[in-house]
Amino acid sequence: MAEQIYFEDVNVGDAMPELVKGPLQKLQFVMYAGASGDFNPLHNDDEFAMAVGMKNGVISHGMLVMGVVGQAVTAWIPQKFLKKFGVRFAGMTQKNSTITVSGAVADKRVEGGENIISCDVIAKDENGDVKITGRFEASLPNK
Amino acid sequence: MADLSKAGTEYAPMTWEVERGKIRELAQAIGDPNPVYLDKNAAIQAGYKDTPATPTFLTVPMMWSGQMPAIINDLKINFMMVLHGEEEYEYYQLMYPGDVITGTPKITKMEEKTSKSGSKMDLVSMEVLYTNQRGEKVAKARSLLIERK
């Protein structure tokens, strides 16, 4: 489990610990469909996915990749401190992709009595293709 | 093709009970081994009341309640042509097992855009404010959906 993190410990430019996950297999898309309730056949039916132009068959739910980014974020900054988390889906994630999530602290400020950090995050596949860009904000305790 | 006249529509509230098993199931589907999402005792040791809902948990009530597919139908969006463009959450407090949350979806903006390559698409912005059983604000979700035409 992550050690307690304090506002004083985090500085602009600091890197978020990287998370590497994969390969993301079709079984994981099926598990995610069941967990989330998103049964769009694009994520579980290769024939369907190919018929609508996905030459490698099913693709990941965008929200699964956002979930992986969320895993990376909350492995570093506990969820109780998280204030905002937003992403842009930059590209479709093929099955068997390996996703690397990284990030860096972009801003640090005291606002309305809270110690806020903003951190940019990015998720790429093994070819370096960007899947998600995003940002989160957290309110951290003082030492 | 999306019905652009639906901009501003507010949909009926959807109510959903947050369950510990569902929190764990979503974490397991993501492959997140963080014990605070999987085990109540670990969560308590880490300073939580119980296993908190994961950062992207709010996708679960939208999909499993059938609310999201119903909205997509009502907006006359072709489900097969829809892409998820953006998703953003603002968290006002943690959600725990046993919380009963109510989400009220609103279509904040609809517009047609033409990409650099000349293809047309409709952009749909939606906001859902979630409150809990005590009437307190829990979170706000913002989504951007893109319908290719």
PDB file of C-alpha atoms in Angstrom:
ATOM      1  CA  MET A   1       0.000   0.000   0.000  1.00  0.00           C
ATOM      2  CA  ALA A   2       1.144   3.519  -0.773  1.00  0.00           C
ATOM      3  CA  GLU A   3       2.727   5.484   2.049  1.00  0.00           C
ATOM      4  CA  GLN A   4       0.998   8.611   3.292  1.00  0.00           C
ATOM      5  CA  ILE A   5       1.614  11.452   0.861  1.00  0.00           C
ATOM      6  CA  TYR A   6       1.768  15.118   1.869  1.00  0.00           C
ATOM      7  CA  PHE A   7       1.482  18.398  -0.041  1.00  0.00           C
ATOM      8  CA  GLU A   8       5.085  19.200   0.886  1.00  0.00           C
ATOM      9  CA  ASP A   9       6.293  16.011  -0.804  1.00  0.00           C
ATOM     10  CA  VAL A  10       4.914  16.878  -4.244  1.00  0.00           C
ATOM     11  CA  ASN A  11       6.500  19.423  -6.579  1.00  0.00           C
ATOM     12  CA  VAL A  12       5.759  20.727 -10.055  1.00  0.00           C
ATOM     13  CA  GLY A  13       7.498  18.483 -12.566  1.00  0.00           C
ATOM     14  CA  ASP A  14       7.465  15.406 -10.337  1.00  0.00           C
ATOM     15  CA  ALA A  15       6.659  12.237 -12.247  1.00  0.00           C
ATOM     16  CA  MET A  16       3.750  10.022 -11.269  1.00  0.00           C
ATOM     17  CA  PRO A  17       4.868   6.392 -10.817  1.00  0.00           C
ATOM     18  CA  GLU A  18       4.340   4.610 -14.150  1.00  0.00           C
ATOM     19  CA  LEU A  19       1.865   1.788 -14.553  1.00  0.00           C
ATOM     20  CA  VAL A  20       2.317  -0.799 -17.303  1.00  0.00           C
ATOM     21  CA  LYS A  21      -0.661  -3.046 -17.981  1.00  0.00           C
ATOM     22  CA  GLY A  22      -1.222  -5.671 -20.571  1.00  0.00           C
ATOM     23  CA  PRO A  23      -1.563  -7.217 -22.919  1.00  0.00           C
ATOM     24  CA  LEU A  24      -5.259  -6.320 -22.591  1.00  0.00           C
ATOM     25  CA  GLN A  25      -6.999  -9.455 -23.746  1.00  0.00           C
ATOM     26  CA  LYS A  26     -10.517  -9.921 -25.038  1.00  0.00           C
ATOM     27  CA  LEU A  27     -11.371 -11.733 -21.783  1.00  0.00           C
ATOM     28  CA  GLN A  28     -10.698  -8.509 -19.899  1.00  0.00           C
ATOM     29  CA  PHE A  29     -13.067  -6.600 -22.220  1.00  0.00           C
ATOM     30  CA  VAL A  30     -15.726  -9.216 -21.487  1.00  0.00           C
ATOM     31  CA  MET A  31     -15.125  -8.888 -17.733  1.00  0.00           C
ATOM     32  CA  TYR A  32     -15.321  -5.118 -18.046  1.00  0.00           C
ATOM     33  CA  ALA A  33     -18.547  -5.357 -20.033  1.00  0.00           C
ATOM     34  CA  GLY A  34     -20.117  -7.414 -17.247  1.00  0.00           C
ATOM     35  CA  ALA A  35     -18.821  -5.145 -14.495  1.00  0.00           C
ATOM     36  CA  SER A  36     -19.745  -1.860 -16.173  1.00  0.00           C
ATOM     37  CA  GLY A  37     -22.880  -2.886 -18.041  1.00  0.00           C
ATOM     38  CA  ASP A  38     -21.538  -1.674 -21.402  1.00  0.00           C
ATOM     39  CA  PHE A  39     -22.351  -4.546 -23.770  1.00  0.00           C
ATOM     40  CA  ASN A  40     -21.638  -2.749 -27.053  1.00  0.00           C
ATOM     41  CA  PRO A  41     -20.586  -5.637 -29.381  1.00  0.00           C
ATOM     42  CA  LEU A  42     -17.632  -3.553 -30.547  1.00  0.00           C
ATOM     43  CA  HIS A  43     -15.931  -4.710 -27.352  1.00  0.00           C
ATOM     44  CA  ASN A  44     -16.913  -8.385 -27.281  1.00  0.00           C
ATOM     45  CA  ASP A  45     -17.765  -9.631 -30.799  1.00  0.00           C
ATOM     46  CA  ASP A  46     -14.827  -9.832 -33.245  1.00  0.00           C
ATOM     47  CA  GLU A  47     -17.021 -10.487 -36.281  1.00  0.00           C
ATOM     48  CA  PHE A  48     -19.166  -7.466 -35.506  1.00  0.00           C
ATOM     49  CA  ALA A  49     -16.130  -5.260 -34.854  1.00  0.00           C
ATOM     50  CA  MET A  50     -14.540  -6.315 -38.161  1.00  0.00           C
ATOM     51  CA  ALA A  51     -17.806  -5.690 -40.009  1.00  0.00           C
ATOM     52  CA  VAL A  52     -17.780  -2.077 -38.786  1.00  0.00           C
ATOM     53  CA  GLY A  53     -14.173  -1.520 -39.833  1.00  0.00           C
ATOM     54  CA  MET A  54     -11.995  -2.676 -36.923  1.00  0.00           C
ATOM     55  CA  LYS A  55      -9.495  -4.818 -38.803  1.00  0.00           C
ATOM     56  CA  ASN A  56      -8.078  -6.425 -35.653  1.00  0.00           C
ATOM     57  CA  GLY A  57     -11.484  -7.223 -34.183  1.00  0.00           C
ATOM     58  CA  VAL A  58     -12.752  -5.996 -30.825  1.00  0.00           C
ATOM     59  CA  ILE A  59     -11.388  -2.834 -29.241  1.00  0.00           C
ATOM     60  CA  SER A  60     -11.289  -1.858 -25.587  1.00  0.00           C
ATOM     61  CA  HIS A  61     -13.971   0.172 -23.884  1.00  0.00           C
ATOM     62  CA  GLY A  62     -12.576   3.693 -23.521  1.00  0.00           C
ATOM     63  CA  MET A  63     -13.762   3.603 -19.914  1.00  0.00           C
ATOM     64  CA  LEU A  64     -11.612   0.514 -19.231  1.00  0.00           C
ATOM     65  CA  VAL A  65      -8.531   2.465 -20.305  1.00  0.00           C
ATOM     66  CA  MET A  66      -9.711   5.405 -18.164  1.00  0.00           C
ATOM     67  CA  GLY A  67     -10.092   2.886 -15.330  1.00  0.00           C
ATOM     68  CA  VAL A  68      -6.476   1.806 -15.847  1.00  0.00           C
ATOM     69  CA  VAL A  69      -5.419   5.466 -15.683  1.00  0.00           C
ATOM     70  CA  GLY A  70      -7.496   5.760 -12.491  1.00  0.00           C
ATOM     71  CA  GLN A  71      -5.643   2.742 -11.087  1.00  0.00           C
ATOM     72  CA  ALA A  72      -2.317   4.490 -11.758  1.00  0.00           C
ATOM     73  CA  VAL A  73      -3.573   7.705 -10.152  1.00  0.00           C
ATOM     74  CA  THR A  74      -4.980   6.107  -6.999  1.00  0.00           C
ATOM     75  CA  ALA A  75      -1.936   3.844  -6.560  1.00  0.00           C
ATOM     76  CA  TRP A  76      -0.066   7.122  -6.004  1.00  0.00           C
ATOM     77  CA  ILE A  77      -2.649   9.577  -4.644  1.00  0.00           C
ATOM     78  CA  PRO A  78      -5.302   7.888  -2.455  1.00  0.00           C
ATOM     79  CA  GLN A  79      -8.814   8.273  -3.746  1.00  0.00           C
ATOM     80  CA  LYS A  80      -9.959  10.201  -0.652  1.00  0.00           C
ATOM     81  CA  PHE A  81      -7.795  13.129  -1.856  1.00  0.00           C
ATOM     82  CA  LEU A  82      -9.027  13.071  -5.478  1.00  0.00           C
ATOM     83  CA  LYS A  83     -11.137  16.097  -6.493  1.00  0.00           C
ATOM     84  CA  LYS A  84     -11.297  15.956 -10.285  1.00  0.00           C
ATOM     85  CA  PHE A  85     -10.353  13.466 -12.954  1.00  0.00           C
ATOM     86  CA  GLY A  86     -10.937  14.096 -16.637  1.00  0.00           C
ATOM     87  CA  VAL A  87      -9.712  12.510 -19.848  1.00  0.00           C
ATOM     88  CA  ARG A  88      -9.912  12.875 -23.601  1.00  0.00           C
ATOM     89  CA  PHE A  89     -10.022   9.634 -25.548  1.00  0.00           C
ATOM     90  CA  ALA A  90      -7.394  10.151 -28.236  1.00  0.00           C
ATOM     91  CA  GLY A  91      -7.477   6.780 -29.970  1.00  0.00           C
ATOM     92  CA  MET A  92      -8.999   3.327 -29.976  1.00  0.00           C
ATOM     93  CA  THR A  93      -7.193   0.647 -27.975  1.00  0.00           C
ATOM     94  CA  GLN A  94      -6.733  -2.653 -29.849  1.00  0.00           C
ATOM     95  CA  LYS A  95      -6.924  -5.973 -28.063  1.00  0.00           C
ATOM     96  CA  ASN A  96      -3.572  -7.331 -26.879  1.00  0.00           C
ATOM     97  CA  SER A  97      -2.258  -3.781 -26.428  1.00  0.00           C
ATOM     98  CA  THR A  98       0.025  -3.037 -23.516  1.00  0.00           C
ATOM     99  CA  ILE A  99      -0.805   0.296 -21.956  1.00  0.00           C
ATOM    100  CA  THR A 100       1.678   2.496 -20.130  1.00  0.00           C
ATOM    101  CA  VAL A 101       0.272   5.264 -17.939  1.00  0.00           C
ATOM    102  CA  SER A 102       2.553   8.104 -16.943  1.00  0.00           C
ATOM    103  CA  GLY A 103       2.099  11.620 -15.677  1.00  0.00           C
ATOM    104  CA  ALA A 104       3.676  14.682 -14.154  1.00  0.00           C
ATOM    105  CA  VAL A 105       2.644  17.372 -11.704  1.00  0.00           C
ATOM    106  CA  ALA A 106       1.687  20.479 -13.691  1.00  0.00           C
ATOM    107  CA  ASP A 107       0.611  22.847 -10.922  1.00  0.00           C
ATOM    108  CA  LYS A 108       0.591  23.189  -7.158  1.00  0.00           C
ATOM    109  CA  ARG A 109      -1.357  25.852  -5.297  1.00  0.00           C
ATOM    110  CA  VAL A 110      -3.290  26.725  -2.154  1.00  0.00           C
ATOM    111  CA  GLU A 111      -6.866  27.555  -3.092  1.00  0.00           C
ATOM    112  CA  GLY A 112      -9.759  28.189  -0.719  1.00  0.00           C
ATOM    113  CA  GLY A 113      -7.738  26.738   2.146  1.00  0.00           C
ATOM    114  CA  GLU A 114      -7.005  23.528   0.211  1.00  0.00           C
ATOM    115  CA  ASN A 115      -3.636  22.243  -0.981  1.00  0.00           C
ATOM    116  CA  ILE A 116      -4.313  21.472  -4.623  1.00  0.00           C
ATOM    117  CA  ILE A 117      -2.054  19.625  -7.045  1.00  0.00           C
ATOM    118  CA  SER A 118      -2.879  19.255 -10.744  1.00  0.00           C
ATOM    119  CA  CYS A 119      -1.255  16.465 -12.639  1.00  0.00           C
ATOM    120  CA  ASP A 120      -1.257  15.693 -16.367  1.00  0.00           C
ATOM    121  CA  VAL A 121      -1.631  12.037 -17.288  1.00  0.00           C
ATOM    122  CA  ILE A 122      -1.162  10.155 -20.540  1.00  0.00           C
ATOM    123  CA  ALA A 123      -1.776   6.560 -21.613  1.00  0.00           C
ATOM    124  CA  LYS A 124       0.073   5.099 -24.610  1.00  0.00           C
ATOM    125  CA  ASP A 125       0.253   1.662 -26.180  1.00  0.00           C
ATOM    126  CA  GLU A 126       3.438  -0.282 -26.940  1.00  0.00           C
ATOM    127  CA  ASN A 127       3.846   1.608 -30.237  1.00  0.00           C
ATOM    128  CA  GLY A 128       3.745   4.954 -28.458  1.00  0.00           C
ATOM    129  CA  ASP A 129       0.272   5.755 -29.824  1.00  0.00           C
ATOM    130  CA  VAL A 130      -1.613   8.002 -27.404  1.00  0.00           C
ATOM    131  CA  LYS A 131      -4.903   6.544 -26.135  1.00  0.00           C
ATOM    132  CA  ILE A 132      -5.777   9.006 -23.391  1.00  0.00           C
ATOM    133  CA  THR A 133      -4.635  12.421 -22.305  1.00  0.00           C
ATOM    134  CA  GLY A 134      -6.040  13.792 -19.102  1.00  0.00           C
ATOM    135  CA  ARG A 135      -5.622  15.642 -15.888  1.00  0.00           C
ATOM    136  CA  PHE A 136      -6.516  15.128 -12.267  1.00  0.00           C
ATOM    137  CA  GLU A 137      -6.625  17.388  -9.239  1.00  0.00           C
ATOM    138  CA  ALA A 138      -6.181  16.335  -5.652  1.00  0.00           C
ATOM    139  CA  SER A 139      -6.316  18.087  -2.311  1.00  0.00           C
ATOM    140  CA  LEU A 140      -3.429  16.899  -0.144  1.00  0.00           C
ATOM    141  CA  PRO A 141      -2.897  17.182   3.606  1.00  0.00           C
ATOM    142  CA  ASN A 142      -0.050  19.148   5.189  1.00  0.00           C
ATOM    143  CA  LYS A 143       2.631  17.406   7.202  1.00  0.00           C
TER     144      LYS A 143
ATOM    145  CA  MET B   1     -28.111  11.474 -36.897  1.00  0.00           C
ATOM    146  CA  ALA B   2     -28.504  13.217 -33.563  1.00  0.00           C
ATOM    147  CA  ASP B   3     -31.591  15.351 -32.976  1.00  0.00           C
ATOM    148  CA  LEU B   4     -29.925  18.698 -32.231  1.00  0.00           C
ATOM    149  CA  SER B   5     -33.207  20.137 -30.923  1.00  0.00           C
ATOM    150  CA  LYS B   6     -32.731  18.024 -27.767  1.00  0.00           C
ATOM    151  CA  ALA B   7     -30.077  20.367 -26.372  1.00  0.00           C
ATOM    152  CA  GLY B   8     -31.079  21.427 -22.861  1.00  0.00           C
ATOM    153  CA  THR B   9     -33.165  18.294 -22.204  1.00  0.00           C
ATOM    154  CA  GLU B  10     -33.103  17.110 -18.614  1.00  0.00           C
ATOM    155  CA  TYR B  11     -33.870  13.424 -18.147  1.00  0.00           C
ATOM    156  CA  ALA B  12     -35.694  11.729 -15.312  1.00  0.00           C
ATOM    157  CA  PRO B  13     -33.479  11.015 -12.291  1.00  0.00           C
ATOM    158  CA  MET B  14     -32.025   7.526 -12.018  1.00  0.00           C
ATOM    159  CA  THR B  15     -31.503   5.966  -8.577  1.00  0.00           C
ATOM    160  CA  TRP B  16     -28.886   3.317  -7.850  1.00  0.00           C
ATOM    161  CA  GLU B  17     -27.662   1.500  -4.750  1.00  0.00           C
ATOM    162  CA  VAL B  18     -23.883   1.243  -4.490  1.00  0.00           C
ATOM    163  CA  GLU B  19     -22.863  -2.320  -3.567  1.00  0.00           C
ATOM    164  CA  ARG B  20     -19.550  -3.591  -2.218  1.00  0.00           C
ATOM    165  CA  GLY B  21     -19.527  -6.502  -4.650  1.00  0.00           C
ATOM    166  CA  LYS B  22     -19.961  -4.195  -7.628  1.00  0.00           C
ATOM    167  CA  ILE B  23     -17.109  -1.961  -6.476  1.00  0.00           C
ATOM    168  CA  ARG B  24     -14.871  -5.015  -6.184  1.00  0.00           C
ATOM    169  CA  GLU B  25     -16.064  -6.432  -9.518  1.00  0.00           C
ATOM    170  CA  LEU B  26     -15.247  -3.201 -11.363  1.00  0.00           C
ATOM    171  CA  ALA B  27     -11.796  -3.010  -9.726  1.00  0.00           C
ATOM    172  CA  GLN B  28     -11.159  -6.646 -10.686  1.00  0.00           C
ATOM    173  CA  ALA B  29     -12.282  -6.044 -14.275  1.00  0.00           C
ATOM    174  CA  ILE B  30      -9.836  -3.142 -14.491  1.00  0.00           C
ATOM    175  CA  GLY B  31      -7.213  -5.364 -12.860  1.00  0.00           C
ATOM    176  CA  ASP B  32      -6.649  -2.929  -9.995  1.00  0.00           C
ATOM    177  CA  PRO B  33      -5.078  -4.821  -7.073  1.00  0.00           C
ATOM    178  CA  ASN B  34      -5.441  -1.902  -4.616  1.00  0.00           C
ATOM    179  CA  PRO B  35      -6.860  -3.578  -1.471  1.00  0.00           C
ATOM    180  CA  VAL B  36      -8.938  -0.529  -0.496  1.00  0.00           C
ATOM    181  CA  TYR B  37     -11.354  -1.424  -3.335  1.00  0.00           C
ATOM    182  CA  LEU B  38     -11.346  -5.163  -2.632  1.00  0.00           C
ATOM    183  CA  ASP B  39     -11.402  -5.610   1.114  1.00  0.00           C
ATOM    184  CA  LYS B  40     -13.377  -3.724   3.741  1.00  0.00           C
ATOM    185  CA  ASN B  41     -10.765  -4.198   6.476  1.00  0.00           C
ATOM    186  CA  ALA B  42      -7.953  -2.931   4.262  1.00  0.00           C
ATOM    187  CA  ALA B  43     -10.108   0.083   3.377  1.00  0.00           C
ATOM    188  CA  ILE B  44     -10.761   0.835   7.062  1.00  0.00           C
ATOM    189  CA  GLN B  45      -7.046   0.542   7.837  1.00  0.00           C
ATOM    190  CA  ALA B  46      -6.354   3.062   5.059  1.00  0.00           C
ATOM    191  CA  GLY B  47      -8.769   5.555   6.601  1.00  0.00           C
ATOM    192  CA  TYR B  48     -11.998   4.804   4.705  1.00  0.00           C
ATOM    193  CA  LYS B  49     -15.369   3.875   6.198  1.00  0.00           C
ATOM    194  CA  ASP B  50     -15.666   0.936   3.801  1.00  0.00           C
ATOM    195  CA  THR B  51     -14.448   0.105   0.296  1.00  0.00           C
ATOM    196  CA  PRO B  52     -14.905   3.367  -1.661  1.00  0.00           C
ATOM    197  CA  ALA B  53     -16.287   3.316  -5.185  1.00  0.00           C
ATOM    198  CA  THR B  54     -13.426   3.552  -7.724  1.00  0.00           C
ATOM    199  CA  PRO B  55     -12.800   6.817  -9.653  1.00  0.00           C
ATOM    200  CA  THR B  56     -14.697   5.632 -12.738  1.00  0.00           C
ATOM    201  CA  PHE B  57     -17.475   3.778 -10.876  1.00  0.00           C
ATOM    202  CA  LEU B  58     -20.186   6.176 -12.048  1.00  0.00           C
ATOM    203  CA  THR B  59     -20.149   4.527 -15.450  1.00  0.00           C
ATOM    204  CA  VAL B  60     -21.835   1.522 -13.771  1.00  0.00           C
ATOM    205  CA  PRO B  61     -25.178   3.109 -12.801  1.00  0.00           C
ATOM    206  CA  MET B  62     -25.421   4.904 -16.147  1.00  0.00           C
ATOM    207  CA  MET B  63     -25.011   1.681 -18.114  1.00  0.00           C
ATOM    208  CA  TRP B  64     -26.630  -0.945 -15.858  1.00  0.00           C
ATOM    209  CA  SER B  65     -29.696   1.197 -15.158  1.00  0.00           C
ATOM    210  CA  GLY B  66     -30.239   1.388 -18.915  1.00  0.00           C
ATOM    211  CA  GLN B  67     -30.233   5.186 -18.640  1.00  0.00           C
ATOM    212  CA  MET B  68     -27.353   5.765 -21.068  1.00  0.00           C
ATOM    213  CA  PRO B  69     -28.717   3.551 -23.861  1.00  0.00           C
ATOM    214  CA  ALA B  70     -32.159   5.158 -23.363  1.00  0.00           C
ATOM    215  CA  ILE B  71     -30.701   8.649 -23.696  1.00  0.00           C
ATOM    216  CA  ILE B  72     -28.754   7.662 -26.814  1.00  0.00           C
ATOM    217  CA  ASN B  73     -32.018   6.356 -28.303  1.00  0.00           C
ATOM    218  CA  ASP B  74     -33.939   9.472 -27.338  1.00  0.00           C
ATOM    219  CA  LEU B  75     -31.260  11.689 -28.917  1.00  0.00           C
ATOM    220  CA  LYS B  76     -31.643   9.615 -32.119  1.00  0.00           C
ATOM    221  CA  ILE B  77     -27.940   8.799 -32.074  1.00  0.00           C
ATOM    222  CA  ASN B  78     -26.846   5.713 -34.010  1.00  0.00           C
ATOM    223  CA  PHE B  79     -25.324   3.572 -31.260  1.00  0.00           C
ATOM    224  CA  MET B  80     -22.978   1.912 -33.762  1.00  0.00           C
ATOM    225  CA  MET B  81     -21.483   5.243 -34.834  1.00  0.00           C
ATOM    226  CA  VAL B  82     -20.953   6.749 -31.409  1.00  0.00           C
ATOM    227  CA  LEU B  83     -17.510   7.368 -29.928  1.00  0.00           C
ATOM    228  CA  HIS B  84     -16.703   8.453 -26.415  1.00  0.00           C
ATOM    229  CA  GLY B  85     -14.759  11.709 -26.762  1.00  0.00           C
ATOM    230  CA  GLU B  86     -14.222  12.867 -23.205  1.00  0.00           C
ATOM    231  CA  GLU B  87     -15.165  11.971 -19.647  1.00  0.00           C
ATOM    232  CA  GLU B  88     -14.651  14.074 -16.544  1.00  0.00           C
ATOM    233  CA  TYR B  89     -15.598  13.636 -12.899  1.00  0.00           C
ATOM    234  CA  GLU B  90     -15.712  16.107 -10.067  1.00  0.00           C
ATOM    235  CA  TYR B  91     -15.811  14.391  -6.693  1.00  0.00           C
ATOM    236  CA  TYR B  92     -17.525  16.099  -3.751  1.00  0.00           C
ATOM    237  CA  GLN B  93     -17.422  13.107  -1.411  1.00  0.00           C
ATOM    238  CA  LEU B  94     -16.656   9.391  -1.482  1.00  0.00           C
ATOM    239  CA  MET B  95     -19.322   6.815  -2.341  1.00  0.00           C
ATOM    240  CA  TYR B  96     -19.567   3.769  -0.117  1.00  0.00           C
ATOM    241  CA  PRO B  97     -21.510   0.489  -0.162  1.00  0.00           C
ATOM    242  CA  GLY B  98     -25.090   1.127   0.900  1.00  0.00           C
ATOM    243  CA  ASP B  99     -25.184   4.653  -0.491  1.00  0.00           C
ATOM    244  CA  VAL B 100     -28.199   5.251  -2.687  1.00  0.00           C
ATOM    245  CA  ILE B 101     -27.263   7.749  -5.352  1.00  0.00           C
ATOM    246  CA  THR B 102     -29.519   9.639  -7.695  1.00  0.00           C
ATOM    247  CA  GLY B 103     -28.215  11.001 -10.992  1.00  0.00           C
ATOM    248  CA  THR B 104     -29.980  13.610 -13.069  1.00  0.00           C
ATOM    249  CA  PRO B 105     -28.658  13.713 -16.656  1.00  0.00           C
ATOM    250  CA  LYS B 106     -28.848  16.895 -18.683  1.00  0.00           C
ATOM    251  CA  ILE B 107     -27.839  17.534 -22.285  1.00  0.00           C
ATOM    252  CA  THR B 108     -25.834  20.735 -21.999  1.00  0.00           C
ATOM    253  CA  LYS B 109     -24.832  21.192 -25.640  1.00  0.00           C
ATOM    254  CA  MET B 110     -25.342  19.656 -29.071  1.00  0.00           C
ATOM    255  CA  GLU B 111     -23.595  20.840 -32.193  1.00  0.00           C
ATOM    256  CA  GLU B 112     -22.552  19.692 -35.628  1.00  0.00           C
ATOM    257  CA  LYS B 113     -18.878  19.957 -36.483  1.00  0.00           C
ATOM    258  CA  THR B 114     -16.819  19.310 -39.576  1.00  0.00           C
ATOM    259  CA  SER B 115     -13.427  17.693 -39.082  1.00  0.00           C
ATOM    260  CA  LYS B 116     -10.288  18.845 -40.915  1.00  0.00           C
ATOM    261  CA  SER B 117     -10.755  15.951 -43.324  1.00  0.00           C
ATOM    262  CA  GLY B 118     -14.243  17.234 -44.133  1.00  0.00           C
ATOM    263  CA  SER B 119     -16.319  14.549 -42.407  1.00  0.00           C
ATOM    264  CA  LYS B 120     -19.280  15.714 -40.365  1.00  0.00           C
ATOM    265  CA  MET B 121     -20.063  14.706 -36.818  1.00  0.00           C
ATOM    266  CA  ASP B 122     -22.447  15.630 -34.041  1.00  0.00           C
ATOM    267  CA  LEU B 123     -21.038  16.462 -30.625  1.00  0.00           C
ATOM    268  CA  VAL B 124     -23.213  15.846 -27.570  1.00  0.00           C
ATOM    269  CA  SER B 125     -22.240  17.179 -24.140  1.00  0.00           C
ATOM    270  CA  MET B 126     -23.969  15.673 -21.138  1.00  0.00           C
ATOM    271  CA  GLU B 127     -23.737  16.418 -17.448  1.00  0.00           C
ATOM    272  CA  VAL B 128     -25.003  14.235 -14.602  1.00  0.00           C
ATOM    273  CA  LEU B 129     -25.175  15.552 -11.054  1.00  0.00           C
ATOM    274  CA  TYR B 130     -25.251  12.792  -8.438  1.00  0.00           C
ATOM    275  CA  THR B 131     -26.656  13.192  -4.925  1.00  0.00           C
ATOM    276  CA  ASN B 132     -26.875  10.634  -2.136  1.00  0.00           C
ATOM    277  CA  GLN B 133     -29.650   9.426   0.194  1.00  0.00           C
ATOM    278  CA  ARG B 134     -29.034  12.445   2.441  1.00  0.00           C
ATOM    279  CA  GLY B 135     -29.548  14.834  -0.466  1.00  0.00           C
ATOM    280  CA  GLU B 136     -25.851  15.768  -0.464  1.00  0.00           C
ATOM    281  CA  LYS B 137     -23.920  16.318  -3.674  1.00  0.00           C
ATOM    282  CA  VAL B 138     -21.641  13.371  -4.384  1.00  0.00           C
ATOM    283  CA  ALA B 139     -20.168  13.955  -7.830  1.00  0.00           C
ATOM    284  CA  LYS B 140     -20.674  15.488 -11.218  1.00  0.00           C
ATOM    285  CA  ALA B 141     -19.909  13.637 -14.440  1.00  0.00           C
ATOM    286  CA  ARG B 142     -19.410  15.311 -17.793  1.00  0.00           C
ATOM    287  CA  SER B 143     -19.317  13.315 -21.012  1.00  0.00           C
ATOM    288  CA  LEU B 144     -18.688  14.225 -24.616  1.00  0.00           C
ATOM    289  CA  LEU B 145     -20.131  11.813 -27.155  1.00  0.00           C
ATOM    290  CA  ILE B 146     -19.255  11.985 -30.831  1.00  0.00           C
ATOM    291  CA  GLU B 147     -21.553  10.587 -33.492  1.00  0.00           C
ATOM    292  CA  ARG B 148     -19.827  10.015 -36.810  1.00  0.00           C
ATOM    293  CA  LYS B 149     -22.079  10.613 -39.808  1.00  0.00           C
TER     294      LYS B 149
END
